[in-house]
């Protein structure tokens, strides 16, 4: 686990990319929507799970899919986990 400090006005996607981390799979690193919330390929796990404010994030939160890094604003104390071995979108979280 690595800790990075970023301004709270950034999206999680912007914060990750500015520190050399990518929320994308190798296939989608260059083929994505540029943070507009259209391609759904920047999925990450966020703890605590923020309130969804985008249509995709409302569905992702409800059905336990990754959240879009491009649609979540950085908040204090946020833990972001990149999805390992992601093909394109990631996988559902198992039920606890």
mmCIF file of N, CA and C in Angstrom:
data_model
loop_
_atom_site.group_PDB
_atom_site.id
_atom_site.type_symbol
_atom_site.label_atom_id
_atom_site.label_comp_id
_atom_site.label_asym_id
_atom_site.label_seq_id
_atom_site.Cartn_x
_atom_site.Cartn_y
_atom_site.Cartn_z
ATOM 1 N N UNK A 1 0.849 -1.173 0.000
ATOM 2 C CA UNK A 1 0.000 0.000 0.000
ATOM 3 C C UNK A 1 0.895 1.236 0.000
ATOM 4 N N UNK A 2 0.519 2.199 -0.836
ATOM 5 C CA UNK A 2 1.241 3.470 -0.910
ATOM 6 C C UNK A 2 0.281 4.599 -0.586
ATOM 7 N N UNK A 3 0.796 5.601 0.071
ATOM 8 C CA UNK A 3 -0.028 6.758 0.408
ATOM 9 C C UNK A 3 0.421 7.926 -0.456
ATOM 10 N N UNK A 4 -0.549 8.564 -1.121
ATOM 11 C CA UNK A 4 -0.250 9.777 -1.878
ATOM 12 C C UNK A 4 -1.162 10.888 -1.370
ATOM 13 N N UNK A 5 -0.664 12.092 -1.404
ATOM 14 C CA UNK A 5 -1.457 13.241 -0.995
ATOM 15 C C UNK A 5 -1.719 14.098 -2.216
ATOM 16 N N UNK A 6 -2.989 14.436 -2.403
ATOM 17 C CA UNK A 6 -3.416 15.206 -3.575
ATOM 18 C C UNK A 6 -4.459 16.222 -3.143
ATOM 19 N N UNK A 7 -4.650 17.277 -3.927
ATOM 20 C CA UNK A 7 -5.713 18.244 -3.618
ATOM 21 C C UNK A 7 -7.084 17.580 -3.708
ATOM 22 N N UNK A 8 -8.006 18.007 -2.857
ATOM 23 C CA UNK A 8 -9.334 17.387 -2.830
ATOM 24 C C UNK A 8 -10.213 17.764 -4.022
ATOM 25 N N UNK A 9 -9.801 18.690 -4.858
ATOM 26 C CA UNK A 9 -10.633 19.064 -6.009
ATOM 27 C C UNK A 9 -10.375 18.185 -7.233
ATOM 28 N N UNK A 10 -9.470 17.231 -7.147
ATOM 29 C CA UNK A 10 -9.189 16.328 -8.264
ATOM 30 C C UNK A 10 -10.144 15.138 -8.247
ATOM 31 N N UNK A 11 -10.307 14.514 -9.415
ATOM 32 C CA UNK A 11 -10.981 13.221 -9.433
ATOM 33 C C UNK A 11 -9.946 12.169 -9.047
ATOM 34 N N UNK A 12 -10.422 11.006 -8.648
ATOM 35 C CA UNK A 12 -9.516 9.907 -8.306
ATOM 36 C C UNK A 12 -8.667 9.553 -9.527
ATOM 37 N N UNK A 13 -9.260 9.579 -10.706
ATOM 38 C CA UNK A 13 -8.518 9.295 -11.947
ATOM 39 C C UNK A 13 -7.363 10.264 -12.127
ATOM 40 N N UNK A 14 -7.632 11.558 -11.982
ATOM 41 C CA UNK A 14 -6.585 12.578 -12.137
ATOM 42 C C UNK A 14 -5.484 12.387 -11.103
ATOM 43 N N UNK A 15 -5.879 12.098 -9.874
ATOM 44 C CA UNK A 15 -4.895 11.904 -8.806
ATOM 45 C C UNK A 15 -4.000 10.705 -9.089
ATOM 46 N N UNK A 16 -4.603 9.591 -9.505
ATOM 47 C CA UNK A 16 -3.818 8.402 -9.813
ATOM 48 C C UNK A 16 -2.852 8.650 -10.959
ATOM 49 N N UNK A 17 -3.359 9.199 -12.062
ATOM 50 C CA UNK A 17 -2.506 9.437 -13.229
ATOM 51 C C UNK A 17 -1.389 10.429 -12.928
ATOM 52 N N UNK A 18 -1.648 11.435 -12.099
ATOM 53 C CA UNK A 18 -0.612 12.430 -11.788
ATOM 54 C C UNK A 18 0.519 11.841 -10.940
ATOM 55 N N UNK A 19 0.286 10.693 -10.325
ATOM 56 C CA UNK A 19 1.313 10.029 -9.519
ATOM 57 C C UNK A 19 1.824 8.747 -10.172
ATOM 58 N N UNK A 20 1.542 8.552 -11.453
ATOM 59 C CA UNK A 20 2.089 7.421 -12.185
ATOM 60 C C UNK A 20 1.317 6.117 -12.041
ATOM 61 N N UNK A 21 0.100 6.168 -11.521
ATOM 62 C CA UNK A 21 -0.744 4.981 -11.397
ATOM 63 C C UNK A 21 -1.857 5.072 -12.426
ATOM 64 N N UNK A 22 -2.254 3.933 -12.944
ATOM 65 C CA UNK A 22 -3.314 3.941 -13.945
ATOM 66 C C UNK A 22 -4.493 3.100 -13.480
ATOM 67 N N UNK A 23 -5.710 3.642 -13.566
ATOM 68 C CA UNK A 23 -6.887 2.842 -13.242
ATOM 69 C C UNK A 23 -7.310 1.940 -14.403
ATOM 70 N N UNK A 24 -6.590 2.011 -15.508
ATOM 71 C CA UNK A 24 -6.957 1.279 -16.721
ATOM 72 C C UNK A 24 -6.191 -0.029 -16.849
ATOM 73 N N UNK A 25 -6.781 -0.964 -17.591
ATOM 74 C CA UNK A 25 -6.060 -2.179 -17.960
ATOM 75 C C UNK A 25 -5.047 -1.789 -19.038
ATOM 76 N N UNK A 26 -4.049 -2.629 -19.280
ATOM 77 C CA UNK A 26 -3.097 -2.311 -20.352
ATOM 78 C C UNK A 26 -3.780 -2.090 -21.702
ATOM 79 N N UNK A 27 -4.863 -2.803 -21.972
ATOM 80 C CA UNK A 27 -5.585 -2.655 -23.239
ATOM 81 C C UNK A 27 -6.250 -1.302 -23.354
ATOM 82 N N UNK A 28 -6.744 -0.780 -22.243
ATOM 83 C CA UNK A 28 -7.543 0.434 -22.289
ATOM 84 C C UNK A 28 -6.784 1.700 -21.895
ATOM 85 N N UNK A 29 -5.503 1.591 -21.633
ATOM 86 C CA UNK A 29 -4.746 2.771 -21.200
ATOM 87 C C UNK A 29 -4.817 3.908 -22.227
ATOM 88 N N UNK A 30 -4.792 3.557 -23.501
ATOM 89 C CA UNK A 30 -4.872 4.587 -24.556
ATOM 90 C C UNK A 30 -6.255 4.664 -25.193
ATOM 91 N N UNK A 31 -7.082 3.674 -24.982
ATOM 92 C CA UNK A 31 -8.420 3.641 -25.574
ATOM 93 C C UNK A 31 -9.467 3.846 -24.483
ATOM 94 N N UNK A 32 -9.608 5.068 -24.035
ATOM 95 C CA UNK A 32 -10.604 5.370 -23.008
ATOM 96 C C UNK A 32 -11.242 6.712 -23.322
ATOM 97 N N UNK A 33 -12.227 7.094 -22.558
ATOM 98 C CA UNK A 33 -12.999 8.305 -22.867
ATOM 99 C C UNK A 33 -12.370 9.583 -22.304
ATOM 100 N N UNK A 34 -11.224 9.475 -21.672
ATOM 101 C CA UNK A 34 -10.546 10.665 -21.166
ATOM 102 C C UNK A 34 -11.188 11.254 -19.915
ATOM 103 N N UNK A 35 -11.911 10.446 -19.168
ATOM 104 C CA UNK A 35 -12.482 10.916 -17.921
ATOM 105 C C UNK A 35 -13.890 11.476 -18.018
ATOM 106 N N UNK A 36 -14.613 11.151 -19.057
ATOM 107 C CA UNK A 36 -15.972 11.684 -19.236
ATOM 108 C C UNK A 36 -17.074 10.753 -18.721
ATOM 109 N N UNK A 37 -16.682 9.604 -18.147
ATOM 110 C CA UNK A 37 -17.672 8.684 -17.589
ATOM 111 C C UNK A 37 -18.432 7.886 -18.623
ATOM 112 N N UNK A 38 -17.872 7.714 -19.820
ATOM 113 C CA UNK A 38 -18.581 7.027 -20.900
ATOM 114 C C UNK A 38 -18.120 5.593 -21.123
ATOM 115 N N UNK A 39 -16.837 5.311 -20.912
ATOM 116 C CA UNK A 39 -16.315 3.997 -21.277
ATOM 117 C C UNK A 39 -16.324 2.996 -20.119
ATOM 118 N N UNK A 40 -16.406 3.470 -18.891
ATOM 119 C CA UNK A 40 -16.470 2.620 -17.690
ATOM 120 C C UNK A 40 -15.256 1.710 -17.536
ATOM 121 N N UNK A 41 -14.097 2.142 -18.005
ATOM 122 C CA UNK A 41 -12.899 1.307 -17.908
ATOM 123 C C UNK A 41 -11.945 1.726 -16.785
ATOM 124 N N UNK A 42 -12.270 2.777 -16.049
ATOM 125 C CA UNK A 42 -11.379 3.252 -14.978
ATOM 126 C C UNK A 42 -11.875 2.820 -13.606
ATOM 127 N N UNK A 43 -12.488 1.650 -13.540
ATOM 128 C CA UNK A 43 -13.043 1.162 -12.287
ATOM 129 C C UNK A 43 -11.983 0.883 -11.236
ATOM 130 N N UNK A 44 -12.263 1.297 -10.009
ATOM 131 C CA UNK A 44 -11.405 1.062 -8.850
ATOM 132 C C UNK A 44 -12.304 0.750 -7.655
ATOM 133 N N UNK A 45 -11.727 0.143 -6.621
ATOM 134 C CA UNK A 45 -12.439 -0.059 -5.365
ATOM 135 C C UNK A 45 -12.108 1.101 -4.454
ATOM 136 N N UNK A 46 -13.107 1.681 -3.814
ATOM 137 C CA UNK A 46 -12.916 2.830 -2.933
ATOM 138 C C UNK A 46 -13.526 2.517 -1.575
ATOM 139 N N UNK A 47 -12.763 2.843 -0.537
ATOM 140 C CA UNK A 47 -13.220 2.638 0.828
ATOM 141 C C UNK A 47 -12.933 3.891 1.644
ATOM 142 N N UNK A 48 -13.903 4.472 2.288
ATOM 143 C CA UNK A 48 -15.304 4.063 2.301
ATOM 144 C C UNK A 48 -15.974 4.397 0.975
ATOM 145 N N UNK A 49 -16.990 3.633 0.648
ATOM 146 C CA UNK A 49 -17.704 3.785 -0.615
ATOM 147 C C UNK A 49 -18.450 5.120 -0.624
ATOM 148 N N UNK A 50 -18.039 6.065 -1.496
ATOM 149 C CA UNK A 50 -18.719 7.368 -1.506
ATOM 150 C C UNK A 50 -20.111 7.287 -2.122
ATOM 151 N N UNK A 51 -20.932 8.255 -1.796
ATOM 152 C CA UNK A 51 -22.267 8.319 -2.388
ATOM 153 C C UNK A 51 -22.137 8.490 -3.893
ATOM 154 N N UNK A 52 -22.870 7.688 -4.669
ATOM 155 C CA UNK A 52 -22.792 7.811 -6.129
ATOM 156 C C UNK A 52 -23.530 9.052 -6.628
ATOM 157 N N UNK A 53 -22.934 9.717 -7.626
ATOM 158 C CA UNK A 53 -23.595 10.880 -8.225
ATOM 159 C C UNK A 53 -23.614 10.798 -9.750
ATOM 160 N N UNK A 54 -23.307 9.659 -10.308
ATOM 161 C CA UNK A 54 -23.268 9.416 -11.746
ATOM 162 C C UNK A 54 -24.077 8.144 -11.987
ATOM 163 N N UNK A 55 -24.783 8.054 -13.096
ATOM 164 C CA UNK A 55 -25.643 6.898 -13.348
ATOM 165 C C UNK A 55 -24.901 5.578 -13.251
ATOM 166 N N UNK A 56 -23.672 5.524 -13.782
ATOM 167 C CA UNK A 56 -22.913 4.279 -13.733
ATOM 168 C C UNK A 56 -22.542 3.935 -12.302
ATOM 169 N N UNK A 57 -22.148 4.942 -11.538
ATOM 170 C CA UNK A 57 -21.760 4.689 -10.158
ATOM 171 C C UNK A 57 -22.941 4.265 -9.291
ATOM 172 N N UNK A 58 -24.133 4.741 -9.603
ATOM 173 C CA UNK A 58 -25.313 4.280 -8.857
ATOM 174 C C UNK A 58 -25.526 2.778 -9.087
ATOM 175 N N UNK A 59 -25.381 2.345 -10.333
ATOM 176 C CA UNK A 59 -25.520 0.914 -10.637
ATOM 177 C C UNK A 59 -24.356 0.115 -10.051
ATOM 178 N N UNK A 60 -23.142 0.636 -10.176
ATOM 179 C CA UNK A 60 -21.973 -0.065 -9.646
ATOM 180 C C UNK A 60 -22.081 -0.251 -8.140
ATOM 181 N N UNK A 61 -22.499 0.776 -7.452
ATOM 182 C CA UNK A 61 -22.646 0.692 -5.999
ATOM 183 C C UNK A 61 -23.723 -0.329 -5.628
ATOM 184 N N UNK A 62 -24.808 -0.305 -6.329
ATOM 185 C CA UNK A 62 -25.926 -1.215 -6.028
ATOM 186 C C UNK A 62 -25.568 -2.672 -6.278
ATOM 187 N N UNK A 63 -24.850 -2.948 -7.387
ATOM 188 C CA UNK A 63 -24.557 -4.327 -7.776
ATOM 189 C C UNK A 63 -23.123 -4.758 -7.467
ATOM 190 N N UNK A 64 -22.405 -3.960 -6.673
ATOM 191 C CA UNK A 64 -21.072 -4.313 -6.171
ATOM 192 C C UNK A 64 -20.011 -4.399 -7.277
ATOM 193 N N UNK A 65 -20.094 -3.505 -8.240
ATOM 194 C CA UNK A 65 -19.076 -3.396 -9.270
ATOM 195 C C UNK A 65 -18.115 -2.268 -8.903
ATOM 196 N N UNK A 66 -16.934 -2.213 -9.532
ATOM 197 C CA UNK A 66 -16.000 -1.124 -9.249
ATOM 198 C C UNK A 66 -16.607 0.245 -9.559
ATOM 199 N N UNK A 67 -16.141 1.254 -8.873
ATOM 200 C CA UNK A 67 -16.592 2.627 -9.077
ATOM 201 C C UNK A 67 -15.699 3.302 -10.114
ATOM 202 N N UNK A 68 -16.229 4.277 -10.837
ATOM 203 C CA UNK A 68 -15.470 4.984 -11.861
ATOM 204 C C UNK A 68 -14.557 6.027 -11.215
ATOM 205 N N UNK A 69 -13.254 5.867 -11.423
ATOM 206 C CA UNK A 69 -12.287 6.805 -10.864
ATOM 207 C C UNK A 69 -12.470 8.208 -11.438
ATOM 208 N N UNK A 70 -13.014 8.307 -12.641
ATOM 209 C CA UNK A 70 -13.186 9.619 -13.272
ATOM 210 C C UNK A 70 -14.386 10.386 -12.733
ATOM 211 N N UNK A 71 -15.256 9.720 -11.971
ATOM 212 C CA UNK A 71 -16.468 10.362 -11.487
ATOM 213 C C UNK A 71 -16.490 10.573 -9.975
ATOM 214 N N UNK A 72 -15.415 10.198 -9.305
ATOM 215 C CA UNK A 72 -15.333 10.320 -7.843
ATOM 216 C C UNK A 72 -14.312 11.390 -7.496
ATOM 217 N N UNK A 73 -14.721 12.359 -6.700
ATOM 218 C CA UNK A 73 -13.806 13.399 -6.216
ATOM 219 C C UNK A 73 -12.994 12.849 -5.047
ATOM 220 N N UNK A 74 -11.737 13.236 -4.972
ATOM 221 C CA UNK A 74 -10.874 12.841 -3.869
ATOM 222 C C UNK A 74 -11.437 13.413 -2.572
ATOM 223 N N UNK A 75 -11.449 12.588 -1.542
ATOM 224 C CA UNK A 75 -11.891 13.012 -0.212
ATOM 225 C C UNK A 75 -10.828 12.599 0.805
ATOM 226 N N UNK A 76 -10.789 13.283 1.895
ATOM 227 C CA UNK A 76 -9.817 12.981 2.942
ATOM 228 C C UNK A 76 -10.049 11.574 3.490
ATOM 229 N N UNK A 77 -8.955 10.842 3.667
ATOM 230 C CA UNK A 77 -9.042 9.513 4.244
ATOM 231 C C UNK A 77 -9.563 8.434 3.309
ATOM 232 N N UNK A 78 -9.511 8.667 2.026
ATOM 233 C CA UNK A 78 -10.035 7.732 1.040
ATOM 234 C C UNK A 78 -8.973 6.676 0.711
ATOM 235 N N UNK A 79 -9.393 5.423 0.681
ATOM 236 C CA UNK A 79 -8.506 4.334 0.278
ATOM 237 C C UNK A 79 -8.957 3.851 -1.094
ATOM 238 N N UNK A 80 -8.046 3.875 -2.059
ATOM 239 C CA UNK A 80 -8.344 3.462 -3.426
ATOM 240 C C UNK A 80 -7.507 2.233 -3.748
ATOM 241 N N UNK A 81 -8.155 1.198 -4.220
ATOM 242 C CA UNK A 81 -7.458 -0.030 -4.605
ATOM 243 C C UNK A 81 -7.625 -0.248 -6.094
ATOM 244 N N UNK A 82 -6.496 -0.376 -6.783
ATOM 245 C CA UNK A 82 -6.534 -0.694 -8.209
ATOM 246 C C UNK A 82 -6.907 -2.158 -8.373
ATOM 247 N N UNK A 83 -7.555 -2.485 -9.460
ATOM 248 C CA UNK A 83 -7.972 -3.858 -9.715
ATOM 249 C C UNK A 83 -6.843 -4.573 -10.438
ATOM 250 N N UNK A 84 -6.369 -5.637 -9.834
ATOM 251 C CA UNK A 84 -5.283 -6.419 -10.423
ATOM 252 C C UNK A 84 -5.843 -7.352 -11.490
ATOM 253 N N UNK A 85 -5.082 -7.584 -12.530
ATOM 254 C CA UNK A 85 -5.468 -8.495 -13.616
ATOM 255 C C UNK A 85 -6.794 -8.117 -14.265
ATOM 256 N N UNK A 86 -7.054 -6.815 -14.370
ATOM 257 C CA UNK A 86 -8.281 -6.334 -15.004
ATOM 258 C C UNK A 86 -8.180 -6.536 -16.516
ATOM 259 N N UNK A 87 -9.214 -7.119 -17.097
ATOM 260 C CA UNK A 87 -9.252 -7.266 -18.561
ATOM 261 C C UNK A 87 -9.718 -5.948 -19.181
ATOM 262 N N UNK A 88 -10.905 -5.506 -18.821
ATOM 263 C CA UNK A 88 -11.401 -4.209 -19.266
ATOM 264 C C UNK A 88 -12.056 -3.497 -18.098
ATOM 265 N N UNK A 89 -13.139 -4.062 -17.551
ATOM 266 C CA UNK A 89 -13.917 -3.362 -16.533
ATOM 267 C C UNK A 89 -13.674 -3.798 -15.105
ATOM 268 N N UNK A 90 -13.212 -4.993 -14.881
ATOM 269 C CA UNK A 90 -13.089 -5.485 -13.515
ATOM 270 C C UNK A 90 -14.213 -6.453 -13.209
ATOM 271 N N UNK A 91 -14.260 -6.911 -11.975
ATOM 272 C CA UNK A 91 -15.246 -7.908 -11.591
ATOM 273 C C UNK A 91 -16.036 -7.446 -10.378
ATOM 274 N N UNK A 92 -17.163 -8.098 -10.148
ATOM 275 C CA UNK A 92 -17.989 -7.800 -8.982
ATOM 276 C C UNK A 92 -17.256 -8.216 -7.706
ATOM 277 N N UNK A 93 -17.556 -7.507 -6.626
ATOM 278 C CA UNK A 93 -17.069 -7.937 -5.317
ATOM 279 C C UNK A 93 -17.927 -9.096 -4.847
ATOM 280 N N UNK A 94 -17.282 -10.090 -4.235
ATOM 281 C CA UNK A 94 -18.097 -11.186 -3.696
ATOM 282 C C UNK A 94 -18.918 -10.678 -2.514
ATOM 283 N N UNK A 95 -20.054 -11.308 -2.266
ATOM 284 C CA UNK A 95 -20.881 -10.937 -1.123
ATOM 285 C C UNK A 95 -20.169 -11.380 0.152
ATOM 286 N N UNK A 96 -20.250 -10.544 1.170
ATOM 287 C CA UNK A 96 -19.604 -10.871 2.449
ATOM 288 C C UNK A 96 -20.426 -11.833 3.252
#
